[in-house]
Amino acid sequence: MGLLENKDDIKELVDTLNFKEKIDRSLTLIKEAYKKYGDSLVVANSLGKDSVCIWDLAKKVNSNIRGFIITTRFKPKETIQFMKKAVAQYPELKVFRNDEKIPDRLYETDPDKCCDILKVEPIRRAIEEMNVKCWVTGLRCTEGRTRTDFKEVEERDKGLIKLNPILIWKEREVWQYLALNGVKVNPLYAQGYRSLGCAPCTRITAEEDERAGRWIGTSKCGGECGIHTRPLKINLDGGGI
Ligand code: SF4
């Protein structure tokens, strides 16, 4: 039985595996999935530290692996600059965004709807257009209150596998990997951010929770944009399944 079928206790692995064992496990998960899904395995890259970590790991497995970036009109200029450099270096990274008109300050009045339109819609399109059967994410179970119950391999949408190869990594281990492998990171981290998103919804905080600076002052505080929780496969009628 391969690692893709593992039923291991994720919370136990967070504290029992050492740094090297975690890297090896992540690489094995990506290798097995790439062997199974080939070019229909695609990496989601949000341009945060976990994404550049997973992108680097995937490229170590096979340099042909493709990726997609979901961007919005509200991303900070530093993130846009970082994105442009990443795409110039890796043309196999495709950018998706939704430019449809939305009400002013929707991120304040209805952030769930705003994320649905600006983030979830383009990711559905990315999955459709890039013919994705397995998408790889940099999700980690120690990031915050909303991320404790994910698995390394999931099928939330029928026919779409989600692989979370660094699910058991701690924040420190991500930085350790990036430093040891010389991976460039979004310059916003140097300003004190720990979790990056759209400018109106992301702040620097001194809270323990890594995602505490996201959507402060709304019902979504420290929560999710919906990419990891909403259906992503498009039916012929345009709805999720
Ligand atoms: S993070 Fe904020 S600005 Fe960005 S899509 Fe979500 S609600 Fe809108």
XYZ file of N, CA and C in Angstrom, residues 13-236:
672
model
N 1.459 12.647 13.826
C 2.628 12.822 12.944
C 3.240 14.219 13.052
N 2.405 15.209 13.338
C 2.900 16.595 13.452
C 4.033 16.657 14.476
N 3.872 15.917 15.578
C 4.866 16.003 16.657
C 5.874 14.863 16.688
N 5.616 13.768 15.956
C 6.540 12.630 16.069
C 7.548 12.542 14.919
N 7.176 13.018 13.730
C 8.143 12.966 12.624
C 9.105 14.146 12.718
N 10.369 13.887 12.397
C 11.319 15.001 12.381
C 11.288 15.706 11.022
N 12.021 16.792 10.916
C 12.010 17.644 9.712
C 12.310 16.846 8.437
N 13.376 16.035 8.494
C 13.788 15.260 7.317
C 12.720 14.222 6.952
N 12.159 13.595 7.968
C 11.115 12.597 7.691
C 9.882 13.245 7.047
N 9.589 14.462 7.469
C 8.447 15.165 6.872
C 8.712 15.505 5.402
N 9.937 15.952 5.110
C 10.265 16.257 3.706
C 10.130 14.987 2.859
N 10.691 13.887 3.359
C 10.638 12.633 2.597
C 9.191 12.192 2.373
N 8.365 12.360 3.408
C 6.956 11.964 3.284
C 6.253 12.828 2.227
N 6.523 14.114 2.256
C 5.891 15.028 1.293
C 6.305 14.679 -0.132
N 7.606 14.443 -0.319
C 8.091 14.102 -1.662
C 7.477 12.793 -2.148
N 7.355 11.827 -1.236
C 6.757 10.542 -1.621
C 5.292 10.714 -2.021
N 4.568 11.521 -1.266
C 3.155 11.760 -1.608
C 3.038 12.374 -3.005
N 3.879 13.363 -3.290
C 3.810 14.021 -4.615
C 4.243 13.032 -5.702
N 5.312 12.271 -5.431
C 5.793 11.291 -6.425
C 4.701 10.282 -6.764
N 4.084 9.725 -5.724
C 3.037 8.713 -5.957
C 1.868 9.324 -6.731
N 1.489 10.535 -6.349
C 0.346 11.169 -7.017
C 0.696 11.515 -8.463
N 1.921 11.972 -8.704
C 2.308 12.324 -10.073
C 2.345 11.073 -10.945
N 2.793 9.966 -10.347
C 2.815 8.706 -11.093
C 1.393 8.306 -11.477
N 0.468 8.548 -10.570
C -0.922 8.149 -10.802
C -1.651 9.131 -11.737
N -1.436 10.420 -11.546
C -2.250 11.415 -12.281
C -1.502 12.133 -13.409
N -0.177 11.977 -13.462
C 0.588 12.605 -14.549
C 0.309 14.094 -14.646
N 0.109 14.582 -15.871
C -0.062 16.030 -16.078
C -1.386 16.570 -15.569
N -2.290 15.697 -15.150
C -3.531 16.218 -14.552
C -3.327 16.506 -13.059
N -2.095 16.345 -12.574
C -1.737 16.833 -11.230
C -1.221 18.256 -11.402
N -1.834 19.188 -10.675
C -1.498 20.609 -10.827
C -1.393 21.240 -9.431
N -0.404 22.105 -9.254
C -0.177 22.729 -7.942
C -0.864 24.092 -7.862
N -1.603 24.314 -6.773
C -2.194 25.636 -6.529
C -1.149 26.484 -5.817
N -0.915 27.686 -6.337
C 0.136 28.531 -5.767
C -0.467 29.882 -5.389
N -0.570 30.149 -4.079
C -1.164 31.417 -3.634
C -0.092 32.480 -3.398
N 1.160 32.118 -3.638
C 2.308 33.029 -3.500
C 2.688 33.293 -2.050
N 2.099 32.540 -1.124
C 2.505 32.589 0.276
C 3.643 31.592 0.516
N 4.144 31.562 1.733
C 5.317 30.725 2.031
C 5.029 29.231 1.845
N 3.820 28.789 2.221
C 3.493 27.364 2.097
C 3.405 26.971 0.625
N 2.903 27.898 -0.191
C 2.784 27.626 -1.628
C 4.148 27.539 -2.297
N 5.055 28.465 -1.951
C 6.365 28.391 -2.608
C 7.133 27.167 -2.119
N 6.839 26.722 -0.912
C 7.440 25.496 -0.380
C 6.940 24.289 -1.182
N 5.636 24.201 -1.355
C 5.066 23.046 -2.062
C 5.463 23.081 -3.541
N 5.565 24.281 -4.105
C 5.992 24.412 -5.504
C 7.421 23.903 -5.665
N 8.294 24.257 -4.717
C 9.686 23.798 -4.766
C 9.753 22.267 -4.631
N 8.968 21.714 -3.733
C 8.952 20.254 -3.558
C 8.468 19.572 -4.844
N 7.410 20.111 -5.424
C 6.846 19.507 -6.644
C 7.865 19.549 -7.777
N 8.582 20.670 -7.881
C 9.573 20.795 -8.952
C 10.734 19.827 -8.746
N 10.989 19.447 -7.490
C 12.033 18.445 -7.227
C 11.558 17.069 -7.708
N 10.274 16.843 -7.657
C 9.733 15.561 -8.127
C 9.756 15.518 -9.654
N 9.263 16.562 -10.302
C 9.305 16.619 -11.769
C 9.172 18.071 -12.235
N 10.149 18.516 -13.015
C 10.164 19.932 -13.418
C 9.018 20.294 -14.355
N 8.338 19.297 -14.915
C 7.229 19.591 -15.836
C 5.908 19.869 -15.123
N 5.852 19.655 -13.816
C 4.578 19.834 -13.101
C 4.076 21.263 -13.269
N 2.774 21.375 -13.586
C 2.171 22.703 -13.838
C 1.535 23.261 -12.558
N 1.220 24.547 -12.613
C 0.565 25.167 -11.462
C -0.392 26.259 -11.889
N -1.227 26.706 -10.960
C -2.068 27.873 -11.231
C -2.042 28.816 -10.039
N -2.219 30.108 -10.361
C -2.278 31.155 -9.341
C -3.642 31.805 -9.443
N -4.331 31.954 -8.309
C -5.583 32.709 -8.301
C -5.261 34.089 -7.744
N -5.482 35.108 -8.538
C -5.221 36.450 -8.037
C -6.508 37.279 -8.081
N -6.511 38.397 -7.375
C -7.696 39.274 -7.351
C -7.255 40.719 -7.511
N -8.240 41.591 -7.759
C -7.950 43.032 -7.916
C -7.472 43.632 -6.587
N -7.614 42.907 -5.497
C -7.255 43.455 -4.180
C -5.928 42.931 -3.624
N -5.204 42.175 -4.417
C -3.914 41.672 -3.903
C -2.933 42.843 -3.721
N -2.122 42.804 -2.672
C -1.144 43.880 -2.450
C -0.160 43.969 -3.614
N 0.372 45.173 -3.840
C 1.284 45.366 -4.984
C 2.517 44.460 -4.860
N 2.952 44.216 -3.629
C 4.124 43.341 -3.433
C 3.831 41.926 -3.949
N 2.611 41.454 -3.686
C 2.234 40.103 -4.132
C 2.135 40.058 -5.658
N 1.617 41.126 -6.253
C 1.514 41.174 -7.724
C 2.916 41.150 -8.349
N 3.814 41.917 -7.764
C 5.193 41.922 -8.263
C 5.832 40.544 -8.140
N 5.603 39.929 -6.976
C 6.150 38.598 -6.714
C 5.562 37.597 -7.711
N 4.288 37.754 -8.009
C 3.609 36.866 -8.969
C 4.236 37.016 -10.359
N 4.461 38.250 -10.760
C 5.025 38.483 -12.102
C 6.392 37.815 -12.239
N 7.186 37.911 -11.182
C 8.510 37.271 -11.226
C 8.362 35.747 -11.299
N 7.424 35.207 -10.518
C 7.225 33.749 -10.498
C 6.794 33.251 -11.877
N 5.872 33.978 -12.521
C 5.372 33.549 -13.831
C 6.453 33.681 -14.900
N 7.304 34.714 -14.749
C 8.399 34.872 -15.713
C 9.381 33.702 -15.578
N 9.585 33.274 -14.356
C 10.512 32.150 -14.131
C 9.896 30.806 -14.503
N 8.572 30.688 -14.253
C 7.892 29.413 -14.516
C 6.672 29.663 -15.414
N 6.845 29.642 -16.713
C 5.703 29.895 -17.613
C 4.601 28.846 -17.472
N 4.919 27.728 -16.836
C 3.891 26.689 -16.645
C 2.961 27.025 -15.466
N 3.149 28.222 -14.871
C 2.223 28.723 -13.841
C 1.190 29.613 -14.528
N -0.070 29.200 -14.531
C -1.114 29.976 -15.209
C -1.881 30.825 -14.184
N -2.175 32.056 -14.575
C -2.854 32.985 -13.657
C -4.339 33.073 -14.011
N -5.191 32.978 -12.986
C -6.644 33.104 -13.177
C -7.170 34.205 -12.261
N -8.072 35.053 -12.782
C -8.728 36.059 -11.949
C -10.106 36.354 -12.516
N -10.960 36.884 -11.684
C -12.317 37.232 -12.111
C -12.452 38.757 -12.043
N -12.698 39.383 -13.197
C -12.785 40.848 -13.250
C -14.222 41.361 -13.287
N -15.191 40.504 -13.003
C -16.582 40.985 -13.098
C -16.846 42.086 -12.069
N -17.813 42.920 -12.378
C -18.123 44.047 -11.499
C -18.759 43.543 -10.193
N -18.322 44.088 -9.091
C -18.927 43.732 -7.798
C -19.217 45.024 -7.030
N -20.142 44.983 -6.055
C -20.434 46.196 -5.288
C -19.190 46.700 -4.551
N -19.117 48.037 -4.371
C -18.010 48.619 -3.623
C -17.955 48.029 -2.215
N -16.768 47.798 -1.730
C -16.508 47.325 -0.371
C -17.280 46.045 -0.018
N -17.465 45.203 -1.012
C -18.143 43.926 -0.755
C -17.369 43.105 0.284
N -16.048 43.311 0.310
C -15.232 42.574 1.285
C -15.598 42.926 2.719
N -16.256 44.101 2.922
C -16.704 44.475 4.269
C -18.136 44.015 4.519
N -18.995 44.213 3.510
C -20.420 43.921 3.706
C -20.730 42.430 3.602
N -20.027 41.719 2.701
C -20.278 40.284 2.532
C -18.995 39.596 2.043
N -18.027 39.423 2.971
C -16.742 38.849 2.538
C -16.866 37.447 1.954
N -17.855 36.671 2.419
C -18.013 35.322 1.849
C -18.349 35.412 0.370
N -19.261 36.336 0.045
C -19.649 36.494 -1.359
C -18.471 37.026 -2.182
N -17.746 37.963 -1.598
C -16.591 38.540 -2.281
C -15.575 37.437 -2.615
N -15.258 36.585 -1.634
C -14.314 35.485 -1.871
C -14.878 34.487 -2.881
N -16.179 34.269 -2.808
C -16.808 33.337 -3.749
C -16.606 33.803 -5.186
N -16.830 35.110 -5.391
C -16.730 35.663 -6.747
C -15.274 35.765 -7.185
N -14.432 36.294 -6.311
C -13.067 36.621 -6.738
C -12.067 35.469 -6.587
N -12.401 34.495 -5.747
C -11.432 33.405 -5.550
C -11.984 32.038 -5.964
N -13.193 31.724 -5.500
C -13.699 30.377 -5.772
C -14.054 30.213 -7.259
N -14.663 31.250 -7.848
C -15.017 31.143 -9.286
C -13.776 30.890 -10.145
N -12.695 31.692 -9.989
C -11.533 31.421 -10.848
C -10.858 30.081 -10.585
N -10.934 29.599 -9.350
C -10.292 28.295 -9.113
C -11.114 27.189 -9.786
N -12.425 27.348 -9.814
C -13.240 26.364 -10.545
C -12.869 26.365 -12.029
N -12.653 27.570 -12.552
C -12.285 27.693 -13.958
C -10.905 27.069 -14.198
N -9.981 27.310 -13.285
C -8.630 26.747 -13.428
C -8.700 25.222 -13.480
N -9.491 24.653 -12.594
C -9.599 23.193 -12.534
C -10.208 22.634 -13.821
N -11.180 23.339 -14.348
C -11.817 22.921 -15.593
C -10.853 23.079 -16.779
N -10.306 24.280 -16.915
C -9.497 24.574 -18.109
C -8.183 23.808 -18.139
N -7.621 23.526 -16.959
C -6.338 22.812 -16.934
C -6.537 21.300 -16.792
N -7.804 20.895 -16.838
C -8.143 19.467 -16.776
C -7.512 18.790 -15.544
N -7.744 19.402 -14.397
C -7.107 18.940 -13.159
C -7.881 17.751 -12.562
N -7.140 16.686 -12.267
C -7.743 15.539 -11.560
C -7.219 15.471 -10.128
N -6.057 16.065 -9.909
C -5.456 16.094 -8.571
C -4.815 17.461 -8.386
N -5.332 18.235 -7.413
C -4.677 19.540 -7.170
C -3.927 19.460 -5.862
N -2.778 20.079 -5.884
C -1.852 19.984 -4.752
C -1.836 21.331 -4.039
N -1.977 21.316 -2.732
C -2.032 22.573 -1.982
C -0.967 22.604 -0.875
N -0.727 23.787 -0.346
C 0.223 23.954 0.754
C -0.485 24.070 2.106
N -1.686 23.518 2.175
C -2.459 23.580 3.427
C -1.735 22.870 4.574
N -1.768 23.450 5.786
C -1.160 22.815 6.964
C -2.155 22.775 8.120
N -2.154 21.683 8.868
C -3.176 21.522 9.903
C -2.903 22.362 11.159
N -1.688 22.941 11.283
C -1.404 23.757 12.472
C -1.570 25.257 12.201
N -2.109 25.604 11.033
C -2.199 27.025 10.650
C -3.246 27.806 11.429
N -4.290 27.128 11.877
C -5.349 27.870 12.561
C -6.557 26.989 12.821
N -7.534 27.569 13.499
C -8.684 26.795 13.974
C -9.468 26.103 12.859
N -9.424 26.645 11.638
C -10.227 26.067 10.556
C -9.482 24.989 9.777
N -8.250 24.691 10.170
C -7.447 23.791 9.329
C -7.038 22.503 10.047
N -7.726 22.182 11.125
C -7.290 21.039 11.937
C -7.800 19.696 11.426
N -8.833 19.701 10.584
C -9.470 18.423 10.242
C -9.266 17.950 8.805
N -8.264 18.478 8.138
C -8.021 18.039 6.759
C -7.191 16.759 6.747
N -7.167 16.085 5.599
C -6.356 14.868 5.436
C -5.324 15.117 4.337
N -4.314 14.254 4.284
C -3.293 14.447 3.246
C -3.858 14.198 1.846
N -4.776 13.254 1.758
C -5.423 12.967 0.470
C -6.929 13.038 0.689
N -7.603 13.866 -0.077
C -9.048 14.054 0.112
C -9.766 14.017 -1.219
N -11.044 13.657 -1.171
C -11.872 13.760 -2.382
C -13.170 14.448 -1.983
N -13.101 15.764 -1.791
C -14.290 16.526 -1.388
C -15.235 16.677 -2.566
N -14.680 16.798 -3.762
C -15.465 16.826 -5.003
C -15.239 15.507 -5.714
N -16.321 14.885 -6.188
C -16.168 13.611 -6.889
C -15.311 13.819 -8.141
N -14.291 12.971 -8.279
C -13.446 13.063 -9.467
C -12.339 14.090 -9.357
N -12.216 14.721 -8.201
C -11.142 15.701 -8.006
C -10.433 15.412 -6.678
N -9.224 14.898 -6.797
C -8.440 14.595 -5.595
C -7.688 15.850 -5.170
N -7.654 16.049 -3.858
C -6.876 17.160 -3.314
C -5.743 16.564 -2.483
N -4.536 16.947 -2.806
C -3.371 16.421 -2.100
C -2.766 17.543 -1.262
N -2.594 17.291 0.035
C -2.014 18.286 0.951
C -0.696 17.726 1.506
N 0.379 17.756 0.720
C 1.604 17.027 1.107
C 2.338 17.600 2.310
N 2.138 18.888 2.639
C 2.837 19.410 3.825
C 1.837 19.663 4.971
N 0.773 18.881 4.960
C -0.268 19.063 5.983
C 0.295 19.005 7.406
N 1.304 18.151 7.628
C 1.793 17.948 9.007
C 2.990 18.837 9.365
N 3.376 19.710 8.446
C 4.523 20.592 8.735
C 4.096 21.723 9.656
N 5.041 22.112 10.545
C 4.811 23.288 11.388
C 5.333 24.531 10.657
N 4.876 25.690 11.113
C 5.309 26.951 10.484
C 6.844 27.028 10.451
N 7.458 26.677 11.583
C 8.928 26.742 11.673
C 9.595 25.843 10.624
N 9.003 24.673 10.380
C 9.610 23.747 9.416
C 9.510 24.271 7.980
N 8.440 25.007 7.694
C 8.317 25.613 6.364
C 9.441 26.626 6.166
N 9.622 27.494 7.165
C 10.699 28.493 7.059
C 12.071 27.828 6.994
N 12.219 26.742 7.760
C 13.480 25.984 7.762
C 13.766 25.452 6.347
N 12.742 24.881 5.717
C 12.901 24.337 4.360
C 13.252 25.450 3.374
N 12.530 26.565 3.459
C 12.737 27.652 2.508
C 14.150 28.233 2.645
N 14.599 28.371 3.899
C 15.943 28.913 4.124
C 17.013 27.947 3.609
N 16.856 26.677 3.921
C 17.875 25.689 3.538
C 17.933 25.467 2.036
N 16.809 25.716 1.361
C 16.763 25.482 -0.087
C 16.836 26.772 -0.903
N 17.061 27.888 -0.217
C 17.211 29.162 -0.921
C 15.992 29.564 -1.722
N 14.799 29.262 -1.211
C 13.568 29.599 -1.943
C 13.166 31.042 -1.618
N 12.928 31.838 -2.661
C 12.537 33.244 -2.447
C 11.099 33.319 -1.944
N 10.847 34.287 -1.031
C 9.489 34.429 -0.491
C 8.943 35.824 -0.769
N 7.632 35.930 -0.664
C 6.934 37.202 -0.826
C 7.525 38.230 0.164
N 7.924 39.413 -0.320
C 8.584 40.394 0.577
C 7.692 40.872 1.719
N 6.393 40.634 1.652
C 5.503 41.071 2.739
C 5.836 40.391 4.068
N 6.437 39.200 4.014
C 6.791 38.537 5.276
C 7.795 39.368 6.077
N 8.655 40.093 5.367
C 9.658 40.923 6.059
C 9.006 42.053 6.835
N 7.758 42.399 6.466
C 7.043 43.470 7.184
C 6.340 42.941 8.440
N 6.250 41.619 8.589
C 5.637 41.061 9.789
C 4.390 40.236 9.556
N 3.938 40.165 8.301
C 2.760 39.321 8.018
C 3.125 37.856 8.213
N 2.155 37.061 8.655
C 2.402 35.612 8.772
C 1.520 34.813 7.834
N 0.424 35.394 7.391
C -0.490 34.735 6.456
C -0.921 35.817 5.473
N -0.823 35.553 4.171
C -1.053 36.596 3.180
C -2.360 36.395 2.423
N -3.049 37.503 2.171
C -4.285 37.445 1.386
C -4.471 38.746 0.652
N -5.735 39.134 0.420
C -6.013 40.417 -0.224
C -5.740 41.545 0.784
N -5.347 42.717 0.255
C -4.944 43.829 1.131
C -6.021 44.248 2.142
N -7.307 44.396 1.739
C -8.282 44.898 2.719
C -8.568 43.894 3.844
N -8.213 42.647 3.629
C -8.613 41.586 4.569
C -7.430 40.958 5.299
N -6.276 41.579 5.242
C -5.088 40.967 5.859
C -4.338 42.000 6.685
N -4.060 41.644 7.944
C -3.304 42.573 8.797
C -2.165 41.855 9.511
N -1.248 42.660 10.002
C -0.176 42.115 10.829
C -0.704 42.040 12.255
N -0.551 40.897 12.912
C -0.987 40.796 14.310
C 0.112 40.115 15.134
N -0.051 40.205 16.445
C 0.893 39.504 17.331
C 0.224 38.271 17.938
N -0.919 37.882 17.377
C -1.657 36.722 17.909
C -0.878 35.427 17.674
N -1.184 34.421 18.476
C -0.546 33.120 18.337
C -0.979 32.435 17.035
N -2.279 32.510 16.740
C -2.861 31.857 15.564
C -2.276 32.482 14.287
N -1.712 31.627 13.443
C -1.048 32.101 12.219
C -1.984 32.870 11.290
N -3.266 32.498 11.265
C -4.215 33.137 10.351
C -5.057 34.211 11.044
N -4.633 34.613 12.241
C -5.437 35.584 13.016
C -5.570 36.923 12.317
N -4.640 37.263 11.423
C -4.684 38.553 10.738
C -5.608 38.582 9.535
N -6.311 37.480 9.268
C -7.178 37.411 8.087
C -8.612 37.755 8.461
N -9.229 38.647 7.724
C -10.637 39.066 7.865
C -10.976 39.552 9.283
N -10.057 40.299 9.891
C -10.311 40.846 11.232
C -11.549 41.739 11.194
N -12.397 41.598 12.203
C -13.592 42.438 12.297
C -14.779 41.905 11.519
N -14.647 40.730 10.902
C -15.789 40.130 10.200
C -16.052 38.744 10.790
N -17.176 38.150 10.360
C -17.532 36.809 10.845
C -16.533 35.770 10.345
N -15.744 36.141 9.367
C -14.772 35.225 8.759
C -13.430 35.257 9.474
N -13.292 36.054 10.536
C -11.995 36.312 11.168
C -11.189 35.021 11.394
N -9.965 35.001 10.866
C -9.089 33.830 11.013
C -9.548 32.637 10.213
N -10.535 32.846 9.329
C -11.184 31.711 8.663
C -10.662 31.396 7.281
N -11.599 31.105 6.368
C -11.246 30.564 5.059
C -11.888 31.362 3.934
N -11.236 31.400 2.777
C -11.817 32.100 1.627
C -12.823 31.214 0.910
N -12.773 29.910 1.159
C -13.721 29.005 0.516
C -13.057 28.049 -0.459
N -11.828 28.359 -0.838
C -11.121 27.485 -1.777
C -10.985 26.070 -1.208
N -10.783 25.989 0.106
C -10.589 24.676 0.727
C -11.875 24.076 1.288
N -12.967 24.803 1.192
C -14.193 24.308 1.816
C -15.386 24.219 0.858
N -15.345 24.914 -0.258
C -16.481 24.948 -1.175
C -16.294 23.930 -2.307
N -17.399 23.438 -2.903
C -17.254 22.535 -4.054
C -16.537 23.253 -5.195
N -15.673 22.526 -5.896
C -14.873 23.185 -6.938
C -15.110 22.643 -8.339
N -15.769 21.512 -8.445
C -16.022 20.968 -9.773
C -17.242 21.657 -10.356
N -17.143 22.016 -11.633
C -18.256 22.704 -12.290
C -19.140 21.686 -13.003
N -20.452 21.775 -12.761
C -21.391 20.978 -13.554
C -21.658 21.696 -14.862
N -22.344 21.041 -15.765
C -22.658 21.688 -17.047
C -23.513 22.933 -16.840
